CSV table of C-alpha atoms in Angstrom, one decimal:
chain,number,residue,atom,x,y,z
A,1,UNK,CA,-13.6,7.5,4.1
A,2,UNK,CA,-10.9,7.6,6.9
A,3,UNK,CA,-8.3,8.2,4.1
A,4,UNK,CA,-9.8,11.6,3.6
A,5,UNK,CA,-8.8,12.9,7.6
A,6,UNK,CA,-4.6,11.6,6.5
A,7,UNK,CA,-2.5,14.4,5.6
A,8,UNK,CA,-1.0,14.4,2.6
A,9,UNK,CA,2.4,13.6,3.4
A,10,UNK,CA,0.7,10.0,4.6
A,11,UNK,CA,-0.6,9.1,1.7
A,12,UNK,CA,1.8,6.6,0.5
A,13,UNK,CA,0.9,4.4,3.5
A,14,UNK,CA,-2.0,2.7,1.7
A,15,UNK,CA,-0.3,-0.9,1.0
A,16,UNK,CA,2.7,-3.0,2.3
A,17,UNK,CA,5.2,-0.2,0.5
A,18,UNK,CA,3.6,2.8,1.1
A,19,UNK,CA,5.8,4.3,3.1
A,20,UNK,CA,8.4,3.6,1.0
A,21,UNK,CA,6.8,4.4,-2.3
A,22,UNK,CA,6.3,8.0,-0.7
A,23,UNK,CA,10.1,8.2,-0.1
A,24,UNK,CA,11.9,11.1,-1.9
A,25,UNK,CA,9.0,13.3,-1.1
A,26,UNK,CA,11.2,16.0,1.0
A,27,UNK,CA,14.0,16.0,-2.0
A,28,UNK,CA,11.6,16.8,-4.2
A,29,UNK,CA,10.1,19.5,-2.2
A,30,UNK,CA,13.1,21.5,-3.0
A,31,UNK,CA,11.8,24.4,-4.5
A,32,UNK,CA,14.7,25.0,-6.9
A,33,UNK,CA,15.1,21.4,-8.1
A,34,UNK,CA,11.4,21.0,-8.7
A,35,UNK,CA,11.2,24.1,-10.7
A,36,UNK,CA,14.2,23.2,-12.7
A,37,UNK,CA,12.9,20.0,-14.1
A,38,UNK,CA,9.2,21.1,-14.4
A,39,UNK,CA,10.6,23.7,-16.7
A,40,UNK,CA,12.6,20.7,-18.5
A,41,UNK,CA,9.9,18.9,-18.6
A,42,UNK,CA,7.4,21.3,-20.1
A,43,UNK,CA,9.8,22.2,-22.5
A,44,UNK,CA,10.8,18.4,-23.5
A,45,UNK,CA,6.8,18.1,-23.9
A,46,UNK,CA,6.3,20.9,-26.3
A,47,UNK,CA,9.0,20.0,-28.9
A,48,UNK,CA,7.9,16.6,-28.6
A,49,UNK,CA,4.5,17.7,-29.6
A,50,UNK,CA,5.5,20.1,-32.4
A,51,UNK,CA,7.7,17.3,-34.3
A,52,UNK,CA,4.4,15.3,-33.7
A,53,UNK,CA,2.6,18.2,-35.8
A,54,UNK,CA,5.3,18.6,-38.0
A,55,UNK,CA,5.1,14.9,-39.0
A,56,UNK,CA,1.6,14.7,-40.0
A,57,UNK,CA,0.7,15.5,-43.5
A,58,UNK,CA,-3.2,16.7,-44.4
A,59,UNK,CA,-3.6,14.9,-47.1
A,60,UNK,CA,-2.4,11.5,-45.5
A,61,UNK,CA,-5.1,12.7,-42.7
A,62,UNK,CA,-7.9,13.5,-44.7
A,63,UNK,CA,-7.2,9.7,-46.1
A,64,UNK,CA,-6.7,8.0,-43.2
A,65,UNK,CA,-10.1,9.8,-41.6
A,66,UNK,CA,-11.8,8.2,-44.8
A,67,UNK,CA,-10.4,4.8,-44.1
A,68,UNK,CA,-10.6,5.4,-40.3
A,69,UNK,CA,-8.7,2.0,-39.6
A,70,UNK,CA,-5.6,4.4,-37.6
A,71,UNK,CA,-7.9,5.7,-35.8
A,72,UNK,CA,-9.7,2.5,-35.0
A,73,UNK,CA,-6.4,1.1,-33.9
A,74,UNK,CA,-5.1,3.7,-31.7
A,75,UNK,CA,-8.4,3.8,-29.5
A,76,UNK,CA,-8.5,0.2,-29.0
A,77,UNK,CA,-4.8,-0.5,-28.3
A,78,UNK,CA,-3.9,2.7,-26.4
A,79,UNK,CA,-7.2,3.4,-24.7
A,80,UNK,CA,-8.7,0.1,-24.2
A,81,UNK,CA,-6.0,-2.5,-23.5
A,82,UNK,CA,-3.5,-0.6,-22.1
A,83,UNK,CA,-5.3,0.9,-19.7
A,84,UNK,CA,-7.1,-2.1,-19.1
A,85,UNK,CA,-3.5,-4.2,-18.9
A,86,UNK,CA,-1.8,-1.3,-16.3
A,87,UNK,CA,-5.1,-1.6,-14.5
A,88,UNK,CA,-4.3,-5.6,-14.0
A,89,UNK,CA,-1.1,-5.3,-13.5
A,90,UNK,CA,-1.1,-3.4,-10.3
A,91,UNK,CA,-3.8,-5.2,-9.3
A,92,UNK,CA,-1.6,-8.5,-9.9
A,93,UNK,CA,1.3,-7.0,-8.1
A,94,UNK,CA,-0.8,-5.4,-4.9
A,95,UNK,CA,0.2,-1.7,-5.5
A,96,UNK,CA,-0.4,1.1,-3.1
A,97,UNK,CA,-2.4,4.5,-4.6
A,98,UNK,CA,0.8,6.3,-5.2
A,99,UNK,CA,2.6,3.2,-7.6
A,100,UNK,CA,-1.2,2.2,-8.8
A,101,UNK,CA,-1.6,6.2,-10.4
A,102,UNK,CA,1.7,6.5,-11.9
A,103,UNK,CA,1.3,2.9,-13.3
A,104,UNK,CA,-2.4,3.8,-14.6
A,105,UNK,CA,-1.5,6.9,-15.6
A,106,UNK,CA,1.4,5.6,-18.1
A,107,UNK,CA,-1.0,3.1,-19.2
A,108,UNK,CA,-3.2,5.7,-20.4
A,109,UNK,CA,-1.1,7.5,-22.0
A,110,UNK,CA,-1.4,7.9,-25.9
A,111,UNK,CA,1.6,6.8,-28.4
A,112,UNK,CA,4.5,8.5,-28.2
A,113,UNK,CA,7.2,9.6,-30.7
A,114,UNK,CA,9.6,6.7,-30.7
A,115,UNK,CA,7.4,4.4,-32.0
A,116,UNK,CA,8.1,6.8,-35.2
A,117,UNK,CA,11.6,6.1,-35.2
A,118,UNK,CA,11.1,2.5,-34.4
A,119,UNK,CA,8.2,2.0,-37.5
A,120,UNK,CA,11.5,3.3,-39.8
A,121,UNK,CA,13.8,0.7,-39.1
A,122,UNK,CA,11.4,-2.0,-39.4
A,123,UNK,CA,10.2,-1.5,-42.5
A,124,UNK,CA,7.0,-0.8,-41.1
A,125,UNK,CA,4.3,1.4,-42.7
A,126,UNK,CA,4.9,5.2,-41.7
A,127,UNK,CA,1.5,6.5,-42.4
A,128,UNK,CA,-0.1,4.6,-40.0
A,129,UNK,CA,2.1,5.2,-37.4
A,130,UNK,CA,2.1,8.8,-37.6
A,131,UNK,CA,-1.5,8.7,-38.1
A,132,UNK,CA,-1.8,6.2,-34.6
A,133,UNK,CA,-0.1,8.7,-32.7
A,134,UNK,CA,-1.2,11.8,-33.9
A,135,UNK,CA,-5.1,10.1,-33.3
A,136,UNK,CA,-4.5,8.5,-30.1
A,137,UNK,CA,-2.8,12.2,-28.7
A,138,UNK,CA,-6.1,14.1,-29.9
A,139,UNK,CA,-8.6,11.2,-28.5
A,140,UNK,CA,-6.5,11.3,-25.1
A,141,UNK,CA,-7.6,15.0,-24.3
A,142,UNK,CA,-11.1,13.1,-23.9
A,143,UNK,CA,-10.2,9.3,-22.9
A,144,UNK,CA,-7.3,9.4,-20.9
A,145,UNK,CA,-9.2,11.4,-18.3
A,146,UNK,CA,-12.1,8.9,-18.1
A,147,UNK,CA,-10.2,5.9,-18.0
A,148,UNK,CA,-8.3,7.3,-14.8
A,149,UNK,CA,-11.5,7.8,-13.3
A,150,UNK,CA,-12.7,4.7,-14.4
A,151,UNK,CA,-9.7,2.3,-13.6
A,152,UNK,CA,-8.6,4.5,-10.3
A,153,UNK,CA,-12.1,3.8,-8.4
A,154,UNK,CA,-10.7,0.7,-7.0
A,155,UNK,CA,-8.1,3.4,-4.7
A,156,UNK,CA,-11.2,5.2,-4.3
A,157,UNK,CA,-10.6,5.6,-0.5
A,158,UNK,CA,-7.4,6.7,-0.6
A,159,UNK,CA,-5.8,10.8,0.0
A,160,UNK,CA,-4.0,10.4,-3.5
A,161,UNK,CA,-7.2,9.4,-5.7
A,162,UNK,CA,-9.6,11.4,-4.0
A,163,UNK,CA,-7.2,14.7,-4.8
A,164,UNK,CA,-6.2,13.3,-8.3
A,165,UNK,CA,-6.3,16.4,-10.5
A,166,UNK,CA,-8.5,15.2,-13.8
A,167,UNK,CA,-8.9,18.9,-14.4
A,168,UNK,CA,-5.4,19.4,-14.3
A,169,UNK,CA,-4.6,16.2,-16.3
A,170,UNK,CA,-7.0,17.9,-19.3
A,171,UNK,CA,-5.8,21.3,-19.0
A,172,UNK,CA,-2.1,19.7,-19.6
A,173,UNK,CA,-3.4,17.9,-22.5
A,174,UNK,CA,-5.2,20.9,-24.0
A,175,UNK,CA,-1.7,22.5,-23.8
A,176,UNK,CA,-0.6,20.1,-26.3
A,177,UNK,CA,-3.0,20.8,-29.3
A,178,UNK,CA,-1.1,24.1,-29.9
A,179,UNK,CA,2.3,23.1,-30.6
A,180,UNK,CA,0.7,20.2,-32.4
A,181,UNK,CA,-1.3,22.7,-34.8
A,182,UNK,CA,1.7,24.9,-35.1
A,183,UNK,CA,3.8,21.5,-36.2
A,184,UNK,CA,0.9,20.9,-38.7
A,185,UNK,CA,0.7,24.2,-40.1
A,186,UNK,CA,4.7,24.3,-40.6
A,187,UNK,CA,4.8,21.0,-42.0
A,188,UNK,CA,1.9,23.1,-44.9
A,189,UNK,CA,4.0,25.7,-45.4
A,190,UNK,CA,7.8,24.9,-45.1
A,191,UNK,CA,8.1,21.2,-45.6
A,192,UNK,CA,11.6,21.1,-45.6
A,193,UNK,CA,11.5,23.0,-42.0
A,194,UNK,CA,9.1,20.7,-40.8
A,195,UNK,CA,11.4,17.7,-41.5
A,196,UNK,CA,14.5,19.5,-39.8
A,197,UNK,CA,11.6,19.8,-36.3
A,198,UNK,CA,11.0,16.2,-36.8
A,199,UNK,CA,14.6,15.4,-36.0
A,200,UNK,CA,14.8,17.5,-33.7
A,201,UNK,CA,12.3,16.2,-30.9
A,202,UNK,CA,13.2,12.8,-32.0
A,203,UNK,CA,16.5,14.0,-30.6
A,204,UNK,CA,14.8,15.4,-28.1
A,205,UNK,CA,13.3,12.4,-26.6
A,206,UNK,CA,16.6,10.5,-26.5
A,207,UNK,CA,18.1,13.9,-24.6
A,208,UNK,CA,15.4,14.5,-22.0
A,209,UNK,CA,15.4,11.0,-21.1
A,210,UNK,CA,19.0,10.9,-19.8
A,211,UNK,CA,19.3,14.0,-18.8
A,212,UNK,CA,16.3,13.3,-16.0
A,213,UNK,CA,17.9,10.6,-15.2
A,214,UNK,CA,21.3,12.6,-14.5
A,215,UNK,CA,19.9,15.2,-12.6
A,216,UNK,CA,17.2,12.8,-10.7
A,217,UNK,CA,20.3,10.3,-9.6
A,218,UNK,CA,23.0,12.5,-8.7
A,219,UNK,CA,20.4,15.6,-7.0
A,220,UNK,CA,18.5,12.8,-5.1
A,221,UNK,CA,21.3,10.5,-4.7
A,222,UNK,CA,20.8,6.2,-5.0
A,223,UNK,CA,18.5,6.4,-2.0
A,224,UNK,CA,15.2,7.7,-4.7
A,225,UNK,CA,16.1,4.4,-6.8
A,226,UNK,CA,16.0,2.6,-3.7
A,227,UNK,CA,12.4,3.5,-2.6
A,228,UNK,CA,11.1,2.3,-5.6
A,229,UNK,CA,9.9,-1.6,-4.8
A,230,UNK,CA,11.2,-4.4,-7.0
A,231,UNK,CA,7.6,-5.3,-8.2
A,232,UNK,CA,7.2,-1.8,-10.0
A,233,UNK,CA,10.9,-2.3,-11.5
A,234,UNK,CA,8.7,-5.6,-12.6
A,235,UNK,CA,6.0,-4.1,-13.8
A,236,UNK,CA,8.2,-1.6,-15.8
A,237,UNK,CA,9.6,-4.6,-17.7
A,238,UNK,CA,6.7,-6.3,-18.3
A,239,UNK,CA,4.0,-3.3,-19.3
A,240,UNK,CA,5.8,-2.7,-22.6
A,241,UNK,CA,6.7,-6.2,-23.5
A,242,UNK,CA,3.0,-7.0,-23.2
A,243,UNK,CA,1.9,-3.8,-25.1
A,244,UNK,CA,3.8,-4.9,-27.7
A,245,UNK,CA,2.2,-8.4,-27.8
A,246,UNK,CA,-1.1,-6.8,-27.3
A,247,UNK,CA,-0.3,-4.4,-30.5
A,248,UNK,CA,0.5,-7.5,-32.8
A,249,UNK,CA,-2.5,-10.1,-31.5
A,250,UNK,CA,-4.8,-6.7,-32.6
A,251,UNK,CA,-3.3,-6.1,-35.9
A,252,UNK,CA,-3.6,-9.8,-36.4
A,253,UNK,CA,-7.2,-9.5,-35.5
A,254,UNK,CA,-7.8,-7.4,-38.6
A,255,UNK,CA,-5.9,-9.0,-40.7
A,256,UNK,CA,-3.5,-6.4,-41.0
A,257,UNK,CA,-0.1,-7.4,-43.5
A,258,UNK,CA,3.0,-7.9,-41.7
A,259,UNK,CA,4.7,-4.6,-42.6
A,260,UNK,CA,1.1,-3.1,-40.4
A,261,UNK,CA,1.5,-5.7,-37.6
A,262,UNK,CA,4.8,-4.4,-36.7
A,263,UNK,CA,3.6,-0.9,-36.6
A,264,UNK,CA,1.0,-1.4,-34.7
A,265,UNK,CA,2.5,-3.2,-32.3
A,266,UNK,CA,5.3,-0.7,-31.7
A,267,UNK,CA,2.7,2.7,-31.5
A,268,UNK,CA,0.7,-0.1,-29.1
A,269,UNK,CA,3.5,-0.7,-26.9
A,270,UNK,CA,5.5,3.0,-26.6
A,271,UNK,CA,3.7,5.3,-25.1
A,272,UNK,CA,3.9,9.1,-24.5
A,273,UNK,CA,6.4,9.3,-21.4
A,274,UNK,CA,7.2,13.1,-21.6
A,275,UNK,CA,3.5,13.7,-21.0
A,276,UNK,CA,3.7,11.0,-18.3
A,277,UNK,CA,6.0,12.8,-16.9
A,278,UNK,CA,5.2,15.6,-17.5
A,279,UNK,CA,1.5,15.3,-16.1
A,280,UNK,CA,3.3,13.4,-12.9
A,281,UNK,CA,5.2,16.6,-12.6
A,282,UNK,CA,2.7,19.3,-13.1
A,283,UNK,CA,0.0,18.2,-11.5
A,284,UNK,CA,1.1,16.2,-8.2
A,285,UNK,CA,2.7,17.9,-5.4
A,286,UNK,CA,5.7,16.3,-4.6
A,287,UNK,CA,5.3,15.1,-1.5
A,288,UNK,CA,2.0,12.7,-2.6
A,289,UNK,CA,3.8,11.9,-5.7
A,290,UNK,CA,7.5,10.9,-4.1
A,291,UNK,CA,9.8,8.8,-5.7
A,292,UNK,CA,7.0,7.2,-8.5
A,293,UNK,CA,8.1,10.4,-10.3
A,294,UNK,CA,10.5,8.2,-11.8
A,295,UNK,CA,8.4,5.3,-13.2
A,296,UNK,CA,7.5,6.9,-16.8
A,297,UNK,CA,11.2,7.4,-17.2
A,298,UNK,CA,11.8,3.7,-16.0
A,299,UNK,CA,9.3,2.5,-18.2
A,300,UNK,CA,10.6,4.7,-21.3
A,301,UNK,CA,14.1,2.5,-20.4
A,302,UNK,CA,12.5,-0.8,-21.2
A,303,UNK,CA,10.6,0.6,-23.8
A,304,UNK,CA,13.4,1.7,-25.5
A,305,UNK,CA,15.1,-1.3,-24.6
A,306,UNK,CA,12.9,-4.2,-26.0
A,307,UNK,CA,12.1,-2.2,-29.2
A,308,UNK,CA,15.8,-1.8,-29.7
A,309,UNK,CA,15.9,-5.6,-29.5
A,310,UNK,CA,13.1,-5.8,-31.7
A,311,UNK,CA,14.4,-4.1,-34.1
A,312,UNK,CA,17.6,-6.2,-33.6
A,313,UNK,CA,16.0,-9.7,-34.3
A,314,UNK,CA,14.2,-8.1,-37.2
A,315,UNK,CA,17.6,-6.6,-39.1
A,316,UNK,CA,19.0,-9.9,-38.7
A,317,UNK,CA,16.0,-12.4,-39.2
A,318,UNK,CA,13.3,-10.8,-40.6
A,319,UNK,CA,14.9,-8.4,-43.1
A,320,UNK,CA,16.1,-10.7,-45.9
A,321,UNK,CA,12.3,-12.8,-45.8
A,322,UNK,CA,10.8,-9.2,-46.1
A,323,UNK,CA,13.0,-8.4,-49.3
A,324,UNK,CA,12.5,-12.0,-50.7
A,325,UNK,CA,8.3,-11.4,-50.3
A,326,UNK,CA,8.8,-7.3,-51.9
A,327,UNK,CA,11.4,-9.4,-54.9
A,328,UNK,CA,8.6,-11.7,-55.4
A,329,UNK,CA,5.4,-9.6,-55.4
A,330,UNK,CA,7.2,-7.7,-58.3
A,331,UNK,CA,8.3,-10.8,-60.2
A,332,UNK,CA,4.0,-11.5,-60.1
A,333,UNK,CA,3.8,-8.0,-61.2
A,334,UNK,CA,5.7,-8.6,-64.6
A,335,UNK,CA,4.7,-11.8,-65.3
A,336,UNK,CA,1.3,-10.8,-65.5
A,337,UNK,CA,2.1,-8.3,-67.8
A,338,UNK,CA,4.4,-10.0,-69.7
A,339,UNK,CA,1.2,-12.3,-70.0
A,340,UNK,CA,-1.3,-9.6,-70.8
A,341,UNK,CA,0.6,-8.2,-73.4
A,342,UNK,CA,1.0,-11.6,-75.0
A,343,UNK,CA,-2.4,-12.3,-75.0
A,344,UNK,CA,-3.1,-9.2,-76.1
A,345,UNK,CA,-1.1,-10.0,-79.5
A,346,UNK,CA,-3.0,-13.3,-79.7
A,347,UNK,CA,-6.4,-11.4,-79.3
A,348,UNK,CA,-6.2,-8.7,-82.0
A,349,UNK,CA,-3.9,-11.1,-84.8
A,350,UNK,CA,-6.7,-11.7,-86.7
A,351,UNK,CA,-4.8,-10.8,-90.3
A,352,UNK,CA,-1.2,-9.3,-91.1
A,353,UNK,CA,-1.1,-6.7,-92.7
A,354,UNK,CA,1.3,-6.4,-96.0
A,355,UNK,CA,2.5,-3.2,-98.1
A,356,UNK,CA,3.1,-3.8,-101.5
A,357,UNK,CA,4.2,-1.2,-104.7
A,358,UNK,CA,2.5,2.0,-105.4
A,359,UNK,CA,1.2,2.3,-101.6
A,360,UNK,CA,-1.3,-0.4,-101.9
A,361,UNK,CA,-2.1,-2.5,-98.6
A,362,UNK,CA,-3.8,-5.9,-99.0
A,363,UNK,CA,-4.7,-8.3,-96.1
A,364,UNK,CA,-3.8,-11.8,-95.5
A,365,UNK,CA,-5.7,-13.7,-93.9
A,366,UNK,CA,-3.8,-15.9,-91.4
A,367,UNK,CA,-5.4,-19.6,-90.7
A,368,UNK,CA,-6.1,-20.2,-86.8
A,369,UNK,CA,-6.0,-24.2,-85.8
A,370,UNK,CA,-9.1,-24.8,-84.2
C-alpha cells in the first residue's frame, strides 16, 4: 500500500505517463477558473437533465415498463459493455489511475441527450430512445457507482482510487432526479413548454461543449492538450466507434428491426458527457484530476463526430431502401384488403336480390360452378 504515503499532487506517477497525465494540475488550481466552469458545468448538467424530463411522456413509460425491452437494453449496453469495453481498453493501452478513472468513468456513464437528436435523423424509433436514456440515467444512480468499484480495483493501490469519491459520484447523480422530475411534470402539464425545454438543452449540449473547449484552450493555453498522451486521443476515437458496434451486434441479438438497431446503437454508443464532466469536476480536486479533465469533452468530439458520419452514410445510402421497405409494407397492407374485401363478396353472394312493382322483393338464386 505504498501509494497511500504519496501526496496527492504525485498521484499521476503511477504508469509511463503519469507525470504527464497529472500536467495542468496547478492551472486548474486557480481558484477563479475552477469555480467558473464548475458553475458552467452544473448548470450545463441541469438543463440537460430537465430536457431529458421534459422528453419523456408517462404514458410511453408506463408502456415501455410493461414491455420492459428499453430497459433491458439500456442496462446491458450502457452498464454492462461499456463499462466492460472502457475497462479493456485502458487495460489494452497501459493507462495510469488518473487516464484509467476518467476513461472508466465515461464508460459508465448512462446515455446522453444526443443520441435523441441523432435517433431523429435516422429514422430511428424515438420512444425507445428516450426511454433508453431516461432508464439508463435512473439505473446509473445505482450501477454506475458499482461498476467503478468493480472495474477500478485493478488501480486499487494507487492515491487516486483509494480517494475516489463513490459517495460523491451518487450524491451528483441524486442531484439529477430533480430536474428530471420537474422535466416530467412539465412535459404533464404544459406540453407545448416542454417541447420548447427540449430544444433548449439540445442546444445546450452543442453550446457547453465548445464553450469548455474555448475557455479550457485559451485559459490553459496548448500546453493542457499537450499533456494528454496520444494513446488516450486513441482511446477517445475508438470507445465510441466500438459502442456503437457494440449497440448494433445487441439489438441484432434480439432481433430487433432496423429502424431499433440504429437506435440502439446510437443511445449505446453516446454517452452522458456533461455528467462526465461534470462528476470529473465536482468531485476530484484538481490537482489529482489534471489535464484528464478534458477527456469527456474529447470523447463527446468523436462522438459527435462519427454519429454525424453516420447519419451521413445513412441520408445518402440508407434513406431511399428505408422508404422503398415503408412503400412496400403498405402496398401488402392494401392488397390484403383489397383481397378481403373481395372475398368477402364471394362469401356472402349466395342470391341477388331483385325489386320488382308494388314493393315486392323476390330472390334469385344464382348457380355456383362446382
Amino acid at each position: 500500500m505504498d501509494g497511500s504515503a504519496q501526496p496527492p499532487a504525485a498521484a499521476g506517477d503511477g504508469g509511463p505517463d503519469g507525470g504527464s497525465l497529472a500536467g495542468g494540475g496547478e492551472a486548474f488550481g486557480d481558484r477563479s477558473l475552477n469555480q467558473g466552469l464548475s458553475v458552467l458545468v452544473g448548470l450545463a448538467l441541469c438543463v440537460t437533465m430537465l430536457g431529458l424530463g421534459c422528453a419523456v411522456e408517462l404514458g410511453q413509460l408506463g408502456q415501455q415498463l410493461r414491455r420492459p425491452v428499453g430497459l433491458l437494453l439500456a442496462l446491458l449496453g450502457q452498464f454492462v459493455a461499456m463499462p466492460l469495453l472502457a475497462f479493456l481498453l485502458a487495460l489494452i493501452f497501459a493507462l495510469d489511475e488518473v487516464a484509467a478513472v476518467a476513461v472508466l468513468l465515461c464508460g459508465c456513464c448512462p446515455g446522453g441527450n444526443l443520441s435523441n437528436l441523432m435517433s431523429v435523423l435516422v429514422d430511428g424509433d424515438m420512444n425507445l430512445s428516450i426511454i433508453m436514456t431516461a432508464s439508463s440515467t435512473l439505473l446509473a444512480l445505482f450501477l454506475m457507482p458499482l461498476c467503478l468499484w468493480i472495474y477500478s480495483r485493478h488501480w486499487i493501490n494507487t492515491t487516486l482510487v483509494q480517494l475516489l469519491p463513490l459517495g460523491a459520484v451518487s450524491l451528483t447523480l441524486g442531484s439529477t432526479l430533480l430536474p428530471i422530475a420537474l422535466g416530467v411534470l412539465i412535459r404533464y402539464r404544459h406540453p407545448r413548454a416542454a417541447d420548447l425545454l427540449v430544444k433548449i438543452s439540445l442546444w445546450s449540449l452543442l453550446v457547453t461543449l465548445v464553450t469548455l473547449f474555448i475557455l479550457t484552450g485559451t485559459m490553459l493555453g496548448p500546453d493542457l492538450m499537450a499533456h494528454i498522451p496520444a494513446s488516450v486521443y486513441a482511446i477517445a476515437v475508438m470507445m465510441p466507434l466500438a459502442g456503437y458496434g457494440l449497440g448494433y451486434g445487441l439489438a441484432t441479438v434480439f432481433k430487433m428491426p432496423p429502424h431499433c438497431k440504429r437506435t440502439v446503437s446510437l443511445e449505446t454508443g453516446c454517452q452522458n458527457v456533461q455528467l462526465c464532466t461534470a462528476i470529473l469536476k465536482l468531485t476530484f480536486p484538481p490537482e489529482l484530476i489534471g489535464s484528464m479533465y478534458m477527456f469527456p469533452l474529447l470523447y463527446a468530439l468523436f462522438q459527435s463526430a462519427e454519429a454525424g458520419l453516420f447519419v451521413l452514410a445513412y441520408k445518402m445510402y440508407g434513406r431511399d431502401g428505408y422508404k422503398q421497405d415503408t412503400l412496400g409494407e403498405e402496398e401488402d397492407t392494401d392488397i390484403s384488403y383489397k383481397k378481403l374485401k373481395e372475398e368477402d363478396v364471394a362469401d356472402t353472394s349466395y342470391g341477388t336480390v331483385t325489386t320488382e312493382e308494388h314493393n315486392s322483393i323476390q330472390m334469385e338464386p344464382t348457380q355456383t360452378a362446382l
